PDB file of C-alpha atoms in Angstrom:
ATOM      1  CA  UNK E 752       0.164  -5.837 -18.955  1.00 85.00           C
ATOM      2  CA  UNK E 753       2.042  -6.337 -15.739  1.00 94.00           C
ATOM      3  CA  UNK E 754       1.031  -2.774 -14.359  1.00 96.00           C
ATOM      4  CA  UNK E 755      -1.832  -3.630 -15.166  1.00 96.00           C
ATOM      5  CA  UNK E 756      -2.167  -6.973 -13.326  1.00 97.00           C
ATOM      6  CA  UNK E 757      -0.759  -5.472 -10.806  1.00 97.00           C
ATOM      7  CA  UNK E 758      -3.255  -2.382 -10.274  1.00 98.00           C
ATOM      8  CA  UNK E 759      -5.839  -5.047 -10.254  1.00 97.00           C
ATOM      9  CA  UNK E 760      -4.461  -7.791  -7.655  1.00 97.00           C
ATOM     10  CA  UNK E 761      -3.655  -4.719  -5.393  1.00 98.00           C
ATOM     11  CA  UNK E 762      -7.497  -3.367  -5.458  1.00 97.00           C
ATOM     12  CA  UNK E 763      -9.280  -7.191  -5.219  1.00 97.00           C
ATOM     13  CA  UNK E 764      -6.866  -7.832  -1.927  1.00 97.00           C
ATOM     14  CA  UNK E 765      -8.066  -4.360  -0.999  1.00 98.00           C
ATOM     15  CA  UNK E 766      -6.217  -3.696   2.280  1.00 98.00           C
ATOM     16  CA  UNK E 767      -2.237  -2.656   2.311  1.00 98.00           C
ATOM     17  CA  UNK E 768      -0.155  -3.168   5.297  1.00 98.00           C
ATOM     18  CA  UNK E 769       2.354  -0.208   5.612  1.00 98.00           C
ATOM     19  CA  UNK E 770       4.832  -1.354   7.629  1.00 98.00           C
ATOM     20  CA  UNK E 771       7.332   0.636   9.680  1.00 96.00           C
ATOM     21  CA  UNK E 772      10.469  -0.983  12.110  1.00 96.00           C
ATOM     22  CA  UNK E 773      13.642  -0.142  13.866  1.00 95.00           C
ATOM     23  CA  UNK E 774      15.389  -2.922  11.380  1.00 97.00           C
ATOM     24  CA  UNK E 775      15.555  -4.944   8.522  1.00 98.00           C
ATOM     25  CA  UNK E 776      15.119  -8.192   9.980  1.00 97.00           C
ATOM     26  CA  UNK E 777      12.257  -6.899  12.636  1.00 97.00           C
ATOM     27  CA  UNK E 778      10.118  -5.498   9.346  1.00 98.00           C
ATOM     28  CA  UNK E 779      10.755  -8.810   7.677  1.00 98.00           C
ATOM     29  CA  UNK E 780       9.246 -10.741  10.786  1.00 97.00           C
ATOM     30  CA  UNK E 781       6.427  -8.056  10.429  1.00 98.00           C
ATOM     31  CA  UNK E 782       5.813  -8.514   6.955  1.00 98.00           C
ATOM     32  CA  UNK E 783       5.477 -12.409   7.526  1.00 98.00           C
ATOM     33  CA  UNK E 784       2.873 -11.926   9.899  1.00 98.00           C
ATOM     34  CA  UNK E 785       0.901  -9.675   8.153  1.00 98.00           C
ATOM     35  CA  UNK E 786       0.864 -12.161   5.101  1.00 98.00           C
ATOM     36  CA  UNK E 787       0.352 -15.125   7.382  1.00 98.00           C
ATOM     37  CA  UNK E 788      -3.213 -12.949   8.686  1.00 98.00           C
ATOM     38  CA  UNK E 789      -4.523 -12.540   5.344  1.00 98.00           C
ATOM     39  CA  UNK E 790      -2.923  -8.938   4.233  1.00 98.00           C
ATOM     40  CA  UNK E 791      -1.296  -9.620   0.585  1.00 98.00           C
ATOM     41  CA  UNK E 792       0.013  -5.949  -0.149  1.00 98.00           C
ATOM     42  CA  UNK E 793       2.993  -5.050   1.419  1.00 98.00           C
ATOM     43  CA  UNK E 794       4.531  -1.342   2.079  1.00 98.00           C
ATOM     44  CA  UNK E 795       7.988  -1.265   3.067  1.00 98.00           C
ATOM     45  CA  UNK E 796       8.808   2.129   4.002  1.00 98.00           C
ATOM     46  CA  UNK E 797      12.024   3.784   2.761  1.00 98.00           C
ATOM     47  CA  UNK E 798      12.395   5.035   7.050  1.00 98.00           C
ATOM     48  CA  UNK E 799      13.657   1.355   7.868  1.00 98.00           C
ATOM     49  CA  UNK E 800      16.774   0.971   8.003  1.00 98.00           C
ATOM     50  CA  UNK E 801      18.272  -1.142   5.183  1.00 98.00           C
ATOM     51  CA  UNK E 802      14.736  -1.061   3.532  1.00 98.00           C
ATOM     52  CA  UNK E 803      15.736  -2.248   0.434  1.00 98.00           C
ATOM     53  CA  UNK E 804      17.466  -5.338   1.894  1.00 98.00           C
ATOM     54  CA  UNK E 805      14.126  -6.309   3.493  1.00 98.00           C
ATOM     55  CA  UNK E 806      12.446  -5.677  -0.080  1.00 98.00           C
ATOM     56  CA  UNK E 807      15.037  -7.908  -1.664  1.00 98.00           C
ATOM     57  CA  UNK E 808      14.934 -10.756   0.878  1.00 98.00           C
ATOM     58  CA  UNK E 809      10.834 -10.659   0.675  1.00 98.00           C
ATOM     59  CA  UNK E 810      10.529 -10.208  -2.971  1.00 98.00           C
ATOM     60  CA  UNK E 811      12.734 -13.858  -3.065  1.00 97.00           C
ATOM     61  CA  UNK E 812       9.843 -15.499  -1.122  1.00 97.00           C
ATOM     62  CA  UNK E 813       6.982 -13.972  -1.871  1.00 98.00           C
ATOM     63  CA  UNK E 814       5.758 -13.164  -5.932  1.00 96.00           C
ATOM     64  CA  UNK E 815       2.922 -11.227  -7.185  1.00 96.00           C
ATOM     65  CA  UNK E 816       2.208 -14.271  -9.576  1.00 94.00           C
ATOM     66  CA  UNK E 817       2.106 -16.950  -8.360  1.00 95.00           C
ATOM     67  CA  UNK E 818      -0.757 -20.065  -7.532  1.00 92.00           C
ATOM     68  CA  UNK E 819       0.673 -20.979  -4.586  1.00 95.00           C
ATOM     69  CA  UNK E 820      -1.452 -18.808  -2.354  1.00 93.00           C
ATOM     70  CA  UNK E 821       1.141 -19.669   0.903  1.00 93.00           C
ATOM     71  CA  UNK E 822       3.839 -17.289  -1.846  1.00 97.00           C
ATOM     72  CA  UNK E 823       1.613 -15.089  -3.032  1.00 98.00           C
ATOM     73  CA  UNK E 824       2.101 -11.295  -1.868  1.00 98.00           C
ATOM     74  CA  UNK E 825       2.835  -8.316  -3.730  1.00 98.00           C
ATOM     75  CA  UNK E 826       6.114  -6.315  -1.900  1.00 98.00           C
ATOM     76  CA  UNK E 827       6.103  -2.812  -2.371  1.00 98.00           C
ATOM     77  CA  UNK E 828       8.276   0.371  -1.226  1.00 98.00           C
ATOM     78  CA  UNK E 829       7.170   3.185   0.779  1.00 98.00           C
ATOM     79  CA  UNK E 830       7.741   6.547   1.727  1.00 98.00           C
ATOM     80  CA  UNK E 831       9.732   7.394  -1.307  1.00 98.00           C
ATOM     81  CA  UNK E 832      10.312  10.960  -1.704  1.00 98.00           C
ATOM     82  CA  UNK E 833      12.375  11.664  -5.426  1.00 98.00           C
ATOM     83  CA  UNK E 834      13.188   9.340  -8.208  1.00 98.00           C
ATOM     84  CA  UNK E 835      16.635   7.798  -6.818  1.00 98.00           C
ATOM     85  CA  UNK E 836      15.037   6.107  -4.383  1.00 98.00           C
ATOM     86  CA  UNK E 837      11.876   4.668  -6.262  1.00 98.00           C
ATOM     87  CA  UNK E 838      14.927   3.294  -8.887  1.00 98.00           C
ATOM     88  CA  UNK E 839      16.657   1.682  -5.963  1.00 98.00           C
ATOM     89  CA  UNK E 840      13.431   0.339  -4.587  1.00 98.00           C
ATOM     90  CA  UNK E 841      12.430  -1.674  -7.802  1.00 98.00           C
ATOM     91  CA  UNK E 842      15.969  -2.983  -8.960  1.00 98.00           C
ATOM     92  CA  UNK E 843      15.753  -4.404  -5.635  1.00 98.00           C
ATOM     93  CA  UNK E 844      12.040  -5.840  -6.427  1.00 98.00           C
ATOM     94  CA  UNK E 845       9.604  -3.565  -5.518  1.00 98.00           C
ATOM     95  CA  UNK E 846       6.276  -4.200  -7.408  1.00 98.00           C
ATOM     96  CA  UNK E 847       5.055  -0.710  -6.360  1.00 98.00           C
ATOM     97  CA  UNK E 848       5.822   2.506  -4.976  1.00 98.00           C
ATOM     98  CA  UNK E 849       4.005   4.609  -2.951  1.00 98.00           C
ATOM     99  CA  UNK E 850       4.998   8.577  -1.635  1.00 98.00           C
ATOM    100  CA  UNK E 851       3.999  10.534   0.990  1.00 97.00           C
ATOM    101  CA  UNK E 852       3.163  13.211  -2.146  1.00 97.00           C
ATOM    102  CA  UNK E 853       3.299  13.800  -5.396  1.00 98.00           C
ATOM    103  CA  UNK E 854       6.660  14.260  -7.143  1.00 98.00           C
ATOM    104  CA  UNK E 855       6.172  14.213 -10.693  1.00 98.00           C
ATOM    105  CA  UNK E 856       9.873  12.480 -11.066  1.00 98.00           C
ATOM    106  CA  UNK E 857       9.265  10.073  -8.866  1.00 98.00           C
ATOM    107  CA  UNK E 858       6.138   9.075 -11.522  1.00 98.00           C
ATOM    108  CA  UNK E 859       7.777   9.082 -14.404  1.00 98.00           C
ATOM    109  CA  UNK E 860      10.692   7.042 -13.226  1.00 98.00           C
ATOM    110  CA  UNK E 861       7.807   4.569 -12.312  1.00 98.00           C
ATOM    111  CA  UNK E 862       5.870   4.786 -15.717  1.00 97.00           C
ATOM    112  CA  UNK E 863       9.218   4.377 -17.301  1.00 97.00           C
ATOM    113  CA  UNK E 864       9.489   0.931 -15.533  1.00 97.00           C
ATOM    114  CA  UNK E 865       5.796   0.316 -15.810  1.00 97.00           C
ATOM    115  CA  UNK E 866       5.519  -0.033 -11.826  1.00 98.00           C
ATOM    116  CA  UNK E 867       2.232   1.233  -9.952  1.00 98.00           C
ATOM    117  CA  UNK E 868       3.242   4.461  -8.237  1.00 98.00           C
ATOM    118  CA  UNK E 869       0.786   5.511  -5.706  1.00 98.00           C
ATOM    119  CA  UNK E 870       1.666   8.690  -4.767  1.00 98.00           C
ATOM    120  CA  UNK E 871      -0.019  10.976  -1.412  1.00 98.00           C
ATOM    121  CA  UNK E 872      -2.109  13.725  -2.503  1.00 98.00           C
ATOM    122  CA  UNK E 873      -4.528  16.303  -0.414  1.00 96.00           C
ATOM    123  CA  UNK E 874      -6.022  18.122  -2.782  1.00 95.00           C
ATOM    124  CA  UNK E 875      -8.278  18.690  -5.705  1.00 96.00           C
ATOM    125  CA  UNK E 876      -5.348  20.201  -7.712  1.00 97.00           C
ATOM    126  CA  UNK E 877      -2.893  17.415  -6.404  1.00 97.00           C
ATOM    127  CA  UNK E 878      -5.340  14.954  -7.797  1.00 98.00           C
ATOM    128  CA  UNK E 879      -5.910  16.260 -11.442  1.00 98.00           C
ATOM    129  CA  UNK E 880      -1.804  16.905 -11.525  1.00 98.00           C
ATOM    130  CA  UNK E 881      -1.620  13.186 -11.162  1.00 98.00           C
ATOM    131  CA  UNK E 882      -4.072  11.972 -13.419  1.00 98.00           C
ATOM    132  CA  UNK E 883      -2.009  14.557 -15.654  1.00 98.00           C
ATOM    133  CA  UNK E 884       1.026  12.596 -15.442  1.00 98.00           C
ATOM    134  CA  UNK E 885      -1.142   9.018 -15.542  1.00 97.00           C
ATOM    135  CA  UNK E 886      -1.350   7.517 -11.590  1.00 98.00           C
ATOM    136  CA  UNK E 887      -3.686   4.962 -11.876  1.00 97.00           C
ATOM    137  CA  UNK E 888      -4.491   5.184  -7.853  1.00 98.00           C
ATOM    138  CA  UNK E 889      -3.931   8.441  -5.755  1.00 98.00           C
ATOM    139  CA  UNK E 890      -2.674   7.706  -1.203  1.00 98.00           C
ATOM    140  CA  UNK E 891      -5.493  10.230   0.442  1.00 97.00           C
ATOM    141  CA  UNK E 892      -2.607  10.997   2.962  1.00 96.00           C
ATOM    142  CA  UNK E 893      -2.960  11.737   5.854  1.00 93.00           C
ATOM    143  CA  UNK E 894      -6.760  10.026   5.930  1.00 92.00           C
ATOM    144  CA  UNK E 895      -7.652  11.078   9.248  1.00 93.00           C
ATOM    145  CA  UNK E 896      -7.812  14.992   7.646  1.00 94.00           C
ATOM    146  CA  UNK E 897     -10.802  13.741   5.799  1.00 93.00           C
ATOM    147  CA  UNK E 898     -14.160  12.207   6.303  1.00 93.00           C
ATOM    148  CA  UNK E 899     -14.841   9.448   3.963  1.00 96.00           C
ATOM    149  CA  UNK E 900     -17.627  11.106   1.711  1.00 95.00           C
ATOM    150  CA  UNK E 901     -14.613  13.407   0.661  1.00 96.00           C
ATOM    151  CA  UNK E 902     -13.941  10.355  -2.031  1.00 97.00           C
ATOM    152  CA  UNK E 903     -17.620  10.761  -3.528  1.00 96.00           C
ATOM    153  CA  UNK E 904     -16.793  14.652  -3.312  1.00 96.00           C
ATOM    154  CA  UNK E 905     -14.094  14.763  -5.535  1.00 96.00           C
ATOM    155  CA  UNK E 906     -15.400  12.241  -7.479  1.00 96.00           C
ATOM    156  CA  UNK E 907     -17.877  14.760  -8.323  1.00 96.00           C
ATOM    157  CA  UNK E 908     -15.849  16.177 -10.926  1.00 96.00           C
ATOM    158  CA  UNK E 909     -13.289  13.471 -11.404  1.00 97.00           C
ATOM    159  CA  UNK E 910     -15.055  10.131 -11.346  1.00 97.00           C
ATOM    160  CA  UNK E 911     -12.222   8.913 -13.320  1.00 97.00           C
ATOM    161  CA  UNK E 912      -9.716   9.013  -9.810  1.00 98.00           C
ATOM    162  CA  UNK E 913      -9.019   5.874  -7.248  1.00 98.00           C
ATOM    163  CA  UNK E 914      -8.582   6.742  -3.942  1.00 98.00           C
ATOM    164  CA  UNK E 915      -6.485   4.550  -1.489  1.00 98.00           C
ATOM    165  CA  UNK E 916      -7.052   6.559   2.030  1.00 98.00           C
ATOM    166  CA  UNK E 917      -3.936   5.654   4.382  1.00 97.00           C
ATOM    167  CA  UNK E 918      -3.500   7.222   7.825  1.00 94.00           C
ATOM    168  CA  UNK E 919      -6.145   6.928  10.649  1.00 90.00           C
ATOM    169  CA  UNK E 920      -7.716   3.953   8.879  1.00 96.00           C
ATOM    170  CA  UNK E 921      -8.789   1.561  11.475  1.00 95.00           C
ATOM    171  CA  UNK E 922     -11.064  -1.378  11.681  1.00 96.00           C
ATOM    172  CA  UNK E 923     -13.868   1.147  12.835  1.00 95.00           C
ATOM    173  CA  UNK E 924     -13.641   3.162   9.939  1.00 96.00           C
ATOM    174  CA  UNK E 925     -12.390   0.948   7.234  1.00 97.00           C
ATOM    175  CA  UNK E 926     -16.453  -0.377   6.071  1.00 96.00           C
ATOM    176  CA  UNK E 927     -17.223   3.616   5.587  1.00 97.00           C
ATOM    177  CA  UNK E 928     -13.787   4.079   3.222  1.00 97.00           C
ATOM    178  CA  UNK E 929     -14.786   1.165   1.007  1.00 97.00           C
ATOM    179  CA  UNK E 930     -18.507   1.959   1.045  1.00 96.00           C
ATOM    180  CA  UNK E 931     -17.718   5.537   0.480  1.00 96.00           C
ATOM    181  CA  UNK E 932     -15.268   4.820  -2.686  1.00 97.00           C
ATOM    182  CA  UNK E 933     -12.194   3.572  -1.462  1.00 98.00           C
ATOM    183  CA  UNK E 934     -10.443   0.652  -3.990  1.00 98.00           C
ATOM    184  CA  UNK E 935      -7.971   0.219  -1.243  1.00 98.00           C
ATOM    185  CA  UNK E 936      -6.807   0.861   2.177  1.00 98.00           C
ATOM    186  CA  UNK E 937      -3.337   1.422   3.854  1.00 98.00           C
ATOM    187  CA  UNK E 938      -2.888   0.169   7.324  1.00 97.00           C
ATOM    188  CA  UNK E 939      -0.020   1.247   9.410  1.00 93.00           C
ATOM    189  CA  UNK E 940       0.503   2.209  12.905  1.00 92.00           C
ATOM    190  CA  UNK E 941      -2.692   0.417  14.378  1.00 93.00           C
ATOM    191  CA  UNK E 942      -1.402  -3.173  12.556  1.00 95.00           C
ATOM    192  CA  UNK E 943       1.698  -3.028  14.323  1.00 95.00           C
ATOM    193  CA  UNK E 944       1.462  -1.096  17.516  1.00 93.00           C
ATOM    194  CA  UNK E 945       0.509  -3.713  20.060  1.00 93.00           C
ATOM    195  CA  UNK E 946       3.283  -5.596  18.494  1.00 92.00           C
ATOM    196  CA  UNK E 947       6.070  -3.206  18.854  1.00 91.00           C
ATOM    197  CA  UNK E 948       4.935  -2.613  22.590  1.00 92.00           C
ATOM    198  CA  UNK E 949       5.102  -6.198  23.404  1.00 93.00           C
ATOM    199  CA  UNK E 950       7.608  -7.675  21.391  1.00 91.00           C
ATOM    200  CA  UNK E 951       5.064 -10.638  20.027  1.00 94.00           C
ATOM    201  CA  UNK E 952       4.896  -9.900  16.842  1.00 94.00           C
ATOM    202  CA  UNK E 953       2.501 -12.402  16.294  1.00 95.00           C
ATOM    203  CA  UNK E 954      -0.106  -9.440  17.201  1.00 96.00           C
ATOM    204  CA  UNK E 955       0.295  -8.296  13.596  1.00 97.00           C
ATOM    205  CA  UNK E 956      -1.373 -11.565  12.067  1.00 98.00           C
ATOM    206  CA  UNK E 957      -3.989 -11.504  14.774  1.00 97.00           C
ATOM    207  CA  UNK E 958      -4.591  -7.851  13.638  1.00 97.00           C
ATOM    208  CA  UNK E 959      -4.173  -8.306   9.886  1.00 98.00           C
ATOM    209  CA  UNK E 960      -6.968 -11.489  10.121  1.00 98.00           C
ATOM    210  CA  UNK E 961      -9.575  -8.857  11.583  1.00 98.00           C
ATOM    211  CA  UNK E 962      -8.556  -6.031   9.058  1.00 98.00           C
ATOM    212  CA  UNK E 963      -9.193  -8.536   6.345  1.00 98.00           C
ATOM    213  CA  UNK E 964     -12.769  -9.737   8.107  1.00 97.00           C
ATOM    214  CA  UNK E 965     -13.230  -5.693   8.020  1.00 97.00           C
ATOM    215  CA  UNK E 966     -12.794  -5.689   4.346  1.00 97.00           C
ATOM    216  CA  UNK E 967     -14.298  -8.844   3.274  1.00 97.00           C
ATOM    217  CA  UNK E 968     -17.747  -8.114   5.438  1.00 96.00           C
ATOM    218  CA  UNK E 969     -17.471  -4.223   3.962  1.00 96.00           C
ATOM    219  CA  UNK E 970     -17.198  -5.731  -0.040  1.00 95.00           C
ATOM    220  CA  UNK E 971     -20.030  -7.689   0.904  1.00 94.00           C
ATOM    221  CA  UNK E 972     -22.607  -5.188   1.779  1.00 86.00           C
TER     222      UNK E 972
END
């Protein structure tokens, strides 16, 4: 039941903040931002260094399920390329894992803990290979490849797939990738570029509030 829960807290917040850094501590500061803006779904990529300490120290604060919506955030792990690493990620608290692609290992490593793993796919036969092996949500990675009607495309013959487009999703865009099929969106460079050019990394919850007015106004219609 807790994959479950999971899968469905991820889709109704709708909007994942991937989050890259040159530390521990500086993704940490990130991640707080983005939650205090509104963006519940975390992505720590494995490319930080000491990743898993930042997963650790967030997953102590912040908990999938819990009523206190000032704690509530779901703290995930990015970027994970083989099995090891996915391991390492949720012993250390991830509540998801996401990959650049599709390594069967890495799935059934996350089945066998009964963790979401939303791995990147491109194409029609990396789609059915994951349904195959029983991903609940495919990454459309990189996005900006694709327009947004590809979703309804390959829905065509597999209605039965969730697409989360990350890469070149930006407020702009984001109302076509939910009205065209999307259950979720990942946001990365764009939430935390400003930021990492100024230093005020109080751009990211300025940014994160207007992703989530993006998403909110985009459910709506």
């Amino acid at each position: 039941m807790k994959k479950l829960q999971l899968l469905q807290k991820i889709t109704d917040n709708g909007v994942v903040a991937v989050l890259r850094a040159d530390s521990a501590d500086q993704v940490i500061a990130m991640a707080e931002q983005a939650i205090a803006g509104g963006i519940k779904v975390i992505e720590i990529t494995m490319t930080v260094p000491s990743a898993l300490k930042a997963i650790e120290k967030l997953s102590r604060v912040y908990h999938w399920n819990t009523q206190d919506p000032e704690k509530f955030a779901i703290i995930g792990a990015g970027t994970v390329l083989e099995p090891q690493t996915a391991r390492a990620a949720i012993m250390s608290g991830a509540e998801f894992v996401v990959g650049p692609s599709l390594n069967p290992d890495t799935v059934k490593i996350c089945n066998l803990y009964r963790i979401p793993i939303l791995p990147g796919v491109m194409t029609i036969a990396d789609v059915q290979r994951a349904l195959e092996l029983g991903v609940d949500i495919v990454k459309l990675f990189p996005g900006n490849l694709y327009d947004p009607s590809i979703i309804k495309t390959i829905k065509g013959p597999m209605p039965q797939a969730n697409f989360m487009p990350t890469g070149g999703v930006s407020l702009s865009n984001l109302g076509d990738w939910i009205k065209g099929g999307a259950v979720a969106v990942g946001i990365g460079s764009d939430l935390t570029n400003e930021a990492m050019k100024t230093g005020d990394l109080s751009h990211v919850r300025r940014k994160a509030e207007q992703y989530m007015d993006a998403y909110r106004k985009a459910k709506a219609e």
